[in-house]
Amino acid sequence: AQTVTQSQPEMSVQEAETVTLSCTYDTSESDYYLFWYKQPPSRQMILVIRQEAYKQQNATENRFSVNFQKAAKSFSLKISDSQLGDAAMYFCAYRSWNSGNTPLVFGKGTRLSVIA
Amino acid sequence: GAGVSQSPSNKVTEKGKDVELRCDPISGHTALYWYRQSLGQGLEFLIYFQGNSAPDKSGLPSDRFSAERTGGSVSTLTIQRTQQEDSAVYLCASSPSPGQGMRPQHFGDGTRLSIL
């Protein structure tokens, strides 16, 4: 079974600075998807960024980018120019490559605080 | 609405009572998932529906938990004889049909269940 580990329960960053959230995973599969979700106090899980394992190029979405190291099974999230609205729980998630749909496997999350 | 809708938003009930949680997925999404988020934990997969196929119930923690999906749309998660350890946020997600790329899951706002 796959597992996802987020080793930082809490992180903080000054507004306008850059922060990196760590995620490692364990799998025997060669093809899969990786995701970062954001959960503000409203509880809704918001997709931040996604990566297909077969792509070597790191995904980027505006201020959010990932450092995907397949051999190391690492998938960190970098937030540049941090804003107060970035404060939330961040979850790393794994999904098997499958012709159908499969559930996500989540890490326990990292709570990010943004300091004005 | 355009998103995944869950009701009720909050539910408080006494230990031993039965509860029903509802999820209305995004129109046209064939896959529907239930997850549970206990305090300080990541999301734990409960059950997954894909079209008319038999659901994947491998994540249900006990036989007190069940779910159904009527007409391939709305789903109800039922917890019988609730226990205090059932207190959590229950999140529902849906995703498009297989064969449509990465098929990210879209989440509702969840139901916060509190067992007294």
PDB file of C-alpha atoms in Angstrom:
ATOM      1  CA  ALA A   1       0.000   0.000   0.000  1.00  0.00           C
ATOM      2  CA  GLN A   2       1.082   3.530  -0.692  1.00  0.00           C
ATOM      3  CA  THR A   3       1.872   5.977   2.097  1.00  0.00           C
ATOM      4  CA  VAL A   4       2.414   9.726   2.140  1.00  0.00           C
ATOM      5  CA  THR A   5       4.474  11.479   4.800  1.00  0.00           C
ATOM      6  CA  GLN A   6       4.508  15.166   5.625  1.00  0.00           C
ATOM      7  CA  SER A   7       7.201  15.672   8.232  1.00  0.00           C
ATOM      8  CA  GLN A   8       6.373  19.281   9.094  1.00  0.00           C
ATOM      9  CA  PRO A   9       3.195  19.561  11.202  1.00  0.00           C
ATOM     10  CA  GLU A  10       3.502  23.357  11.247  1.00  0.00           C
ATOM     11  CA  MET A  11       5.366  25.995   9.250  1.00  0.00           C
ATOM     12  CA  SER A  12       5.380  29.750   9.231  1.00  0.00           C
ATOM     13  CA  VAL A  13       6.497  32.315   6.700  1.00  0.00           C
ATOM     14  CA  GLN A  14       6.692  36.071   6.539  1.00  0.00           C
ATOM     15  CA  GLU A  15       4.428  37.760   4.062  1.00  0.00           C
ATOM     16  CA  ALA A  16       6.125  38.124   0.648  1.00  0.00           C
ATOM     17  CA  GLU A  17       8.741  35.494   1.505  1.00  0.00           C
ATOM     18  CA  THR A  18       9.119  31.971   0.103  1.00  0.00           C
ATOM     19  CA  VAL A  19       8.348  28.748   1.940  1.00  0.00           C
ATOM     20  CA  THR A  20       8.782  25.087   1.021  1.00  0.00           C
ATOM     21  CA  LEU A  21       6.569  22.314   2.358  1.00  0.00           C
ATOM     22  CA  SER A  22       7.957  18.775   2.305  1.00  0.00           C
ATOM     23  CA  CYS A  23       6.280  15.575   1.185  1.00  0.00           C
ATOM     24  CA  THR A  24       7.650  12.090   0.672  1.00  0.00           C
ATOM     25  CA  TYR A  25       5.784   8.999  -0.409  1.00  0.00           C
ATOM     26  CA  ASP A  26       6.288   5.299  -0.674  1.00  0.00           C
ATOM     27  CA  THR A  27       5.102   3.259  -3.629  1.00  0.00           C
ATOM     28  CA  SER A  28       6.148   0.358  -5.803  1.00  0.00           C
ATOM     29  CA  GLU A  29       4.265   1.770  -8.787  1.00  0.00           C
ATOM     30  CA  SER A  30       6.061   3.518 -11.608  1.00  0.00           C
ATOM     31  CA  ASP A  31       3.174   5.630 -12.814  1.00  0.00           C
ATOM     32  CA  TYR A  32       1.006   7.750 -10.551  1.00  0.00           C
ATOM     33  CA  TYR A  33      -0.257  11.247  -9.840  1.00  0.00           C
ATOM     34  CA  LEU A  34       0.691  13.617  -7.046  1.00  0.00           C
ATOM     35  CA  PHE A  35      -1.316  16.535  -5.722  1.00  0.00           C
ATOM     36  CA  TRP A  36      -1.144  19.361  -3.232  1.00  0.00           C
ATOM     37  CA  TYR A  37      -4.445  20.443  -1.704  1.00  0.00           C
ATOM     38  CA  LYS A  38      -5.086  23.500   0.458  1.00  0.00           C
ATOM     39  CA  GLN A  39      -7.692  23.444   3.230  1.00  0.00           C
ATOM     40  CA  PRO A  40      -8.577  26.851   4.715  1.00  0.00           C
ATOM     41  CA  PRO A  41     -10.786  27.109   7.822  1.00  0.00           C
ATOM     42  CA  SER A  42     -13.817  26.819   5.554  1.00  0.00           C
ATOM     43  CA  ARG A  43     -12.889  23.100   5.328  1.00  0.00           C
ATOM     44  CA  GLN A  44     -13.141  22.855   1.549  1.00  0.00           C
ATOM     45  CA  MET A  45     -10.199  21.073  -0.043  1.00  0.00           C
ATOM     46  CA  ILE A  46      -8.856  23.203  -2.882  1.00  0.00           C
ATOM     47  CA  LEU A  47      -6.541  21.724  -5.493  1.00  0.00           C
ATOM     48  CA  VAL A  48      -3.353  23.770  -5.641  1.00  0.00           C
ATOM     49  CA  ILE A  49      -1.140  21.885  -8.063  1.00  0.00           C
ATOM     50  CA  ARG A  50      -0.776  18.448  -9.649  1.00  0.00           C
ATOM     51  CA  GLN A  51       1.988  16.392 -11.216  1.00  0.00           C
ATOM     52  CA  GLU A  52       2.039  13.294 -13.385  1.00  0.00           C
ATOM     53  CA  ALA A  53       4.905  11.017 -12.393  1.00  0.00           C
ATOM     54  CA  TYR A  54       5.931  10.352 -15.999  1.00  0.00           C
ATOM     55  CA  LYS A  55       6.626  14.056 -16.549  1.00  0.00           C
ATOM     56  CA  GLN A  56      10.112  15.177 -15.595  1.00  0.00           C
ATOM     57  CA  GLN A  57       9.220  18.854 -15.753  1.00  0.00           C
ATOM     58  CA  ASN A  58       8.077  20.291 -12.445  1.00  0.00           C
ATOM     59  CA  ALA A  59       4.541  21.656 -12.388  1.00  0.00           C
ATOM     60  CA  THR A  60       3.989  25.370 -11.814  1.00  0.00           C
ATOM     61  CA  GLU A  61       0.815  27.326 -11.068  1.00  0.00           C
ATOM     62  CA  ASN A  62       1.470  31.033 -10.624  1.00  0.00           C
ATOM     63  CA  ARG A  63       3.182  31.428  -7.198  1.00  0.00           C
ATOM     64  CA  PHE A  64       3.081  27.688  -6.539  1.00  0.00           C
ATOM     65  CA  SER A  65       5.628  25.234  -7.871  1.00  0.00           C
ATOM     66  CA  VAL A  66       6.791  21.751  -7.012  1.00  0.00           C
ATOM     67  CA  ASN A  67      10.139  20.019  -6.817  1.00  0.00           C
ATOM     68  CA  PHE A  68       9.405  16.483  -7.946  1.00  0.00           C
ATOM     69  CA  GLN A  69      12.242  14.028  -7.369  1.00  0.00           C
ATOM     70  CA  LYS A  70      10.958  10.662  -8.549  1.00  0.00           C
ATOM     71  CA  ALA A  71      13.974   8.612  -7.531  1.00  0.00           C
ATOM     72  CA  ALA A  72      13.878  10.075  -4.043  1.00  0.00           C
ATOM     73  CA  LYS A  73      10.056   9.849  -3.929  1.00  0.00           C
ATOM     74  CA  SER A  74       9.870  13.452  -2.896  1.00  0.00           C
ATOM     75  CA  PHE A  75       7.275  16.052  -3.895  1.00  0.00           C
ATOM     76  CA  SER A  76       7.796  19.396  -2.161  1.00  0.00           C
ATOM     77  CA  LEU A  77       5.650  22.495  -2.632  1.00  0.00           C
ATOM     78  CA  LYS A  78       7.196  25.939  -2.922  1.00  0.00           C
ATOM     79  CA  ILE A  79       5.066  29.021  -2.332  1.00  0.00           C
ATOM     80  CA  SER A  80       6.646  32.244  -3.534  1.00  0.00           C
ATOM     81  CA  ASP A  81       5.655  35.769  -2.477  1.00  0.00           C
ATOM     82  CA  SER A  82       3.509  34.367   0.331  1.00  0.00           C
ATOM     83  CA  GLN A  83       0.214  36.105   0.988  1.00  0.00           C
ATOM     84  CA  LEU A  84      -2.028  36.183   4.047  1.00  0.00           C
ATOM     85  CA  GLY A  85      -4.583  34.173   2.108  1.00  0.00           C
ATOM     86  CA  ASP A  86      -2.122  31.308   1.781  1.00  0.00           C
ATOM     87  CA  ALA A  87      -2.550  30.491   5.463  1.00  0.00           C
ATOM     88  CA  ALA A  88      -4.184  27.059   5.600  1.00  0.00           C
ATOM     89  CA  MET A  89      -3.581  23.339   6.042  1.00  0.00           C
ATOM     90  CA  TYR A  90      -1.726  21.863   3.086  1.00  0.00           C
ATOM     91  CA  PHE A  91      -2.098  18.211   2.203  1.00  0.00           C
ATOM     92  CA  CYS A  92       0.052  16.172  -0.130  1.00  0.00           C
ATOM     93  CA  ALA A  93      -1.805  13.347  -1.880  1.00  0.00           C
ATOM     94  CA  TYR A  94      -1.018  10.350  -4.081  1.00  0.00           C
ATOM     95  CA  ARG A  95      -3.183   8.584  -6.595  1.00  0.00           C
ATOM     96  CA  SER A  96      -2.414   5.458  -8.564  1.00  0.00           C
ATOM     97  CA  TRP A  97      -2.321   5.590 -12.333  1.00  0.00           C
ATOM     98  CA  ASN A  98      -5.361   3.647 -13.244  1.00  0.00           C
ATOM     99  CA  SER A  99      -7.684   3.364 -16.165  1.00  0.00           C
ATOM    100  CA  GLY A 100     -10.522   3.970 -13.741  1.00  0.00           C
ATOM    101  CA  ASN A 101     -10.648   6.255 -10.740  1.00  0.00           C
ATOM    102  CA  THR A 102      -8.928   5.468  -7.468  1.00  0.00           C
ATOM    103  CA  PRO A 103      -9.047   7.142  -4.045  1.00  0.00           C
ATOM    104  CA  LEU A 104      -6.404   9.591  -2.924  1.00  0.00           C
ATOM    105  CA  VAL A 105      -3.887   8.706  -0.226  1.00  0.00           C
ATOM    106  CA  PHE A 106      -3.205  11.755   1.935  1.00  0.00           C
ATOM    107  CA  GLY A 107      -0.453  12.852   4.246  1.00  0.00           C
ATOM    108  CA  LYS A 108      -1.370  14.256   7.659  1.00  0.00           C
ATOM    109  CA  GLY A 109      -0.926  17.826   6.519  1.00  0.00           C
ATOM    110  CA  THR A 110       1.170  20.880   7.280  1.00  0.00           C
ATOM    111  CA  ARG A 111      -0.392  23.923   8.886  1.00  0.00           C
ATOM    112  CA  LEU A 112       1.022  27.054   7.281  1.00  0.00           C
ATOM    113  CA  SER A 113       0.864  30.398   9.060  1.00  0.00           C
ATOM    114  CA  VAL A 114       1.631  33.630   7.235  1.00  0.00           C
ATOM    115  CA  ILE A 115       2.975  36.466   9.345  1.00  0.00           C
ATOM    116  CA  ALA A 116       2.193  40.017   8.297  1.00  0.00           C
TER     117      ALA A 116
ATOM    118  CA  GLY B   1     -24.651  24.764  -7.855  1.00  0.00           C
ATOM    119  CA  ALA B   2     -21.476  24.048  -9.731  1.00  0.00           C
ATOM    120  CA  GLY B   3     -19.584  22.398  -6.881  1.00  0.00           C
ATOM    121  CA  VAL B   4     -19.969  19.366  -4.631  1.00  0.00           C
ATOM    122  CA  SER B   5     -22.695  20.010  -2.087  1.00  0.00           C
ATOM    123  CA  GLN B   6     -22.830  18.367   1.332  1.00  0.00           C
ATOM    124  CA  SER B   7     -25.485  18.518   4.015  1.00  0.00           C
ATOM    125  CA  PRO B   8     -25.820  19.129   6.827  1.00  0.00           C
ATOM    126  CA  SER B   9     -22.845  21.395   7.384  1.00  0.00           C
ATOM    127  CA  ASN B  10     -22.762  20.472  11.051  1.00  0.00           C
ATOM    128  CA  LYS B  11     -24.439  17.669  12.955  1.00  0.00           C
ATOM    129  CA  VAL B  12     -24.517  17.110  16.687  1.00  0.00           C
ATOM    130  CA  THR B  13     -26.060  13.914  17.988  1.00  0.00           C
ATOM    131  CA  GLU B  14     -26.070  11.665  20.990  1.00  0.00           C
ATOM    132  CA  LYS B  15     -24.044   8.521  21.230  1.00  0.00           C
ATOM    133  CA  GLY B  16     -26.001   5.529  19.960  1.00  0.00           C
ATOM    134  CA  LYS B  17     -28.100   7.464  17.459  1.00  0.00           C
ATOM    135  CA  ASP B  18     -27.990   6.882  13.712  1.00  0.00           C
ATOM    136  CA  VAL B  19     -26.947   9.701  11.358  1.00  0.00           C
ATOM    137  CA  GLU B  20     -27.196  10.261   7.622  1.00  0.00           C
ATOM    138  CA  LEU B  21     -24.851  12.533   5.705  1.00  0.00           C
ATOM    139  CA  ARG B  22     -25.650  13.614   2.165  1.00  0.00           C
ATOM    140  CA  CYS B  23     -23.459  14.399  -0.822  1.00  0.00           C
ATOM    141  CA  ASP B  24     -24.558  15.846  -4.148  1.00  0.00           C
ATOM    142  CA  PRO B  25     -21.654  15.576  -6.638  1.00  0.00           C
ATOM    143  CA  ILE B  26     -20.842  17.791  -9.578  1.00  0.00           C
ATOM    144  CA  SER B  27     -23.232  17.086 -12.423  1.00  0.00           C
ATOM    145  CA  GLY B  28     -21.793  14.546 -14.831  1.00  0.00           C
ATOM    146  CA  HIS B  29     -19.118  13.251 -12.482  1.00  0.00           C
ATOM    147  CA  THR B  30     -19.255   9.475 -12.381  1.00  0.00           C
ATOM    148  CA  ALA B  31     -16.935   8.860  -9.440  1.00  0.00           C
ATOM    149  CA  LEU B  32     -17.842   9.755  -5.854  1.00  0.00           C
ATOM    150  CA  TYR B  33     -15.689   9.341  -2.748  1.00  0.00           C
ATOM    151  CA  TRP B  34     -16.211   9.640   0.984  1.00  0.00           C
ATOM    152  CA  TYR B  35     -13.312  10.535   3.278  1.00  0.00           C
ATOM    153  CA  ARG B  36     -13.099  11.092   7.010  1.00  0.00           C
ATOM    154  CA  GLN B  37     -10.885  13.707   8.615  1.00  0.00           C
ATOM    155  CA  SER B  38     -10.351  13.264  12.334  1.00  0.00           C
ATOM    156  CA  LEU B  39      -8.867  16.061  14.437  1.00  0.00           C
ATOM    157  CA  GLY B  40      -5.217  16.628  13.562  1.00  0.00           C
ATOM    158  CA  GLN B  41      -5.214  13.873  10.973  1.00  0.00           C
ATOM    159  CA  GLY B  42      -5.160  13.671   7.220  1.00  0.00           C
ATOM    160  CA  LEU B  43      -8.026  12.380   5.177  1.00  0.00           C
ATOM    161  CA  GLU B  44      -8.877   8.721   5.497  1.00  0.00           C
ATOM    162  CA  PHE B  45     -10.608   7.010   2.576  1.00  0.00           C
ATOM    163  CA  LEU B  46     -13.934   5.379   3.433  1.00  0.00           C
ATOM    164  CA  ILE B  47     -15.778   4.311   0.281  1.00  0.00           C
ATOM    165  CA  TYR B  48     -15.760   4.967  -3.451  1.00  0.00           C
ATOM    166  CA  PHE B  49     -18.421   4.677  -6.151  1.00  0.00           C
ATOM    167  CA  GLN B  50     -17.663   4.500  -9.872  1.00  0.00           C
ATOM    168  CA  GLY B  51     -20.671   4.611 -12.157  1.00  0.00           C
ATOM    169  CA  ASN B  52     -22.785   1.493 -11.841  1.00  0.00           C
ATOM    170  CA  SER B  53     -19.950  -0.687 -10.573  1.00  0.00           C
ATOM    171  CA  ALA B  54     -19.978  -2.205  -7.123  1.00  0.00           C
ATOM    172  CA  PRO B  55     -18.538   0.299  -4.637  1.00  0.00           C
ATOM    173  CA  ASP B  56     -15.098  -0.080  -3.103  1.00  0.00           C
ATOM    174  CA  LYS B  57     -15.888  -0.357   0.605  1.00  0.00           C
ATOM    175  CA  SER B  58     -12.386  -1.249   1.693  1.00  0.00           C
ATOM    176  CA  GLY B  59     -11.978   1.873   3.832  1.00  0.00           C
ATOM    177  CA  LEU B  60     -15.103   1.557   5.965  1.00  0.00           C
ATOM    178  CA  PRO B  61     -13.931   1.212   9.586  1.00  0.00           C
ATOM    179  CA  SER B  62     -16.780  -1.001  10.815  1.00  0.00           C
ATOM    180  CA  ASP B  63     -20.097  -2.495   9.791  1.00  0.00           C
ATOM    181  CA  ARG B  64     -21.832   0.459  11.423  1.00  0.00           C
ATOM    182  CA  PHE B  65     -20.829   2.474   8.370  1.00  0.00           C
ATOM    183  CA  SER B  66     -22.610   2.134   5.039  1.00  0.00           C
ATOM    184  CA  ALA B  67     -23.219   4.241   1.975  1.00  0.00           C
ATOM    185  CA  GLU B  68     -25.401   4.192  -1.063  1.00  0.00           C
ATOM    186  CA  ARG B  69     -25.581   6.151  -4.249  1.00  0.00           C
ATOM    187  CA  THR B  70     -28.931   6.471  -5.934  1.00  0.00           C
ATOM    188  CA  GLY B  71     -29.224   6.873  -9.674  1.00  0.00           C
ATOM    189  CA  GLY B  72     -25.508   7.427 -10.024  1.00  0.00           C
ATOM    190  CA  SER B  73     -25.780  10.850  -8.423  1.00  0.00           C
ATOM    191  CA  VAL B  74     -26.577  11.707  -4.790  1.00  0.00           C
ATOM    192  CA  SER B  75     -24.922   9.628  -2.090  1.00  0.00           C
ATOM    193  CA  THR B  76     -25.828   9.071   1.549  1.00  0.00           C
ATOM    194  CA  LEU B  77     -23.339   7.940   4.181  1.00  0.00           C
ATOM    195  CA  THR B  78     -25.049   6.302   7.151  1.00  0.00           C
ATOM    196  CA  ILE B  79     -23.474   5.698  10.528  1.00  0.00           C
ATOM    197  CA  GLN B  80     -25.471   3.478  12.856  1.00  0.00           C
ATOM    198  CA  ARG B  81     -25.195   3.442  16.638  1.00  0.00           C
ATOM    199  CA  THR B  82     -22.740   6.326  16.633  1.00  0.00           C
ATOM    200  CA  GLN B  83     -19.736   6.304  18.949  1.00  0.00           C
ATOM    201  CA  GLN B  84     -17.659   9.207  20.185  1.00  0.00           C
ATOM    202  CA  GLU B  85     -14.752   8.137  17.988  1.00  0.00           C
ATOM    203  CA  ASP B  86     -16.972   8.781  14.964  1.00  0.00           C
ATOM    204  CA  SER B  87     -16.659  12.514  15.628  1.00  0.00           C
ATOM    205  CA  ALA B  88     -14.875  13.963  12.606  1.00  0.00           C
ATOM    206  CA  VAL B  89     -15.354  15.948   9.434  1.00  0.00           C
ATOM    207  CA  TYR B  90     -16.768  13.805   6.648  1.00  0.00           C
ATOM    208  CA  LEU B  91     -15.734  15.005   3.202  1.00  0.00           C
ATOM    209  CA  CYS B  92     -17.216  13.994  -0.114  1.00  0.00           C
ATOM    210  CA  ALA B  93     -15.479  14.364  -3.479  1.00  0.00           C
ATOM    211  CA  SER B  94     -16.352  13.650  -7.087  1.00  0.00           C
ATOM    212  CA  SER B  95     -14.356  13.310 -10.271  1.00  0.00           C
ATOM    213  CA  PRO B  96     -15.067  12.941 -13.988  1.00  0.00           C
ATOM    214  CA  SER B  97     -15.313   9.747 -15.984  1.00  0.00           C
ATOM    215  CA  PRO B  98     -12.279   7.540 -16.536  1.00  0.00           C
ATOM    216  CA  GLY B  99     -10.341   8.311 -19.655  1.00  0.00           C
ATOM    217  CA  GLN B 100     -10.446  12.048 -19.128  1.00  0.00           C
ATOM    218  CA  GLY B 101      -6.859  12.681 -18.088  1.00  0.00           C
ATOM    219  CA  MET B 102      -5.804  13.224 -14.521  1.00  0.00           C
ATOM    220  CA  ARG B 103      -9.381  13.520 -13.253  1.00  0.00           C
ATOM    221  CA  PRO B 104      -8.686  15.540 -10.080  1.00  0.00           C
ATOM    222  CA  GLN B 105     -11.136  15.151  -7.261  1.00  0.00           C
ATOM    223  CA  HIS B 106     -13.333  18.096  -6.338  1.00  0.00           C
ATOM    224  CA  PHE B 107     -14.347  18.319  -2.707  1.00  0.00           C
ATOM    225  CA  GLY B 108     -17.359  19.598  -0.843  1.00  0.00           C
ATOM    226  CA  ASP B 109     -17.193  21.652   2.353  1.00  0.00           C
ATOM    227  CA  GLY B 110     -17.738  18.604   4.510  1.00  0.00           C
ATOM    228  CA  THR B 111     -20.036  17.733   7.396  1.00  0.00           C
ATOM    229  CA  ARG B 112     -18.679  18.208  10.900  1.00  0.00           C
ATOM    230  CA  LEU B 113     -20.118  15.409  13.012  1.00  0.00           C
ATOM    231  CA  SER B 114     -19.990  15.698  16.793  1.00  0.00           C
ATOM    232  CA  ILE B 115     -21.060  12.807  18.992  1.00  0.00           C
ATOM    233  CA  LEU B 116     -21.960  13.763  22.561  1.00  0.00           C
TER     234      LEU B 116
END
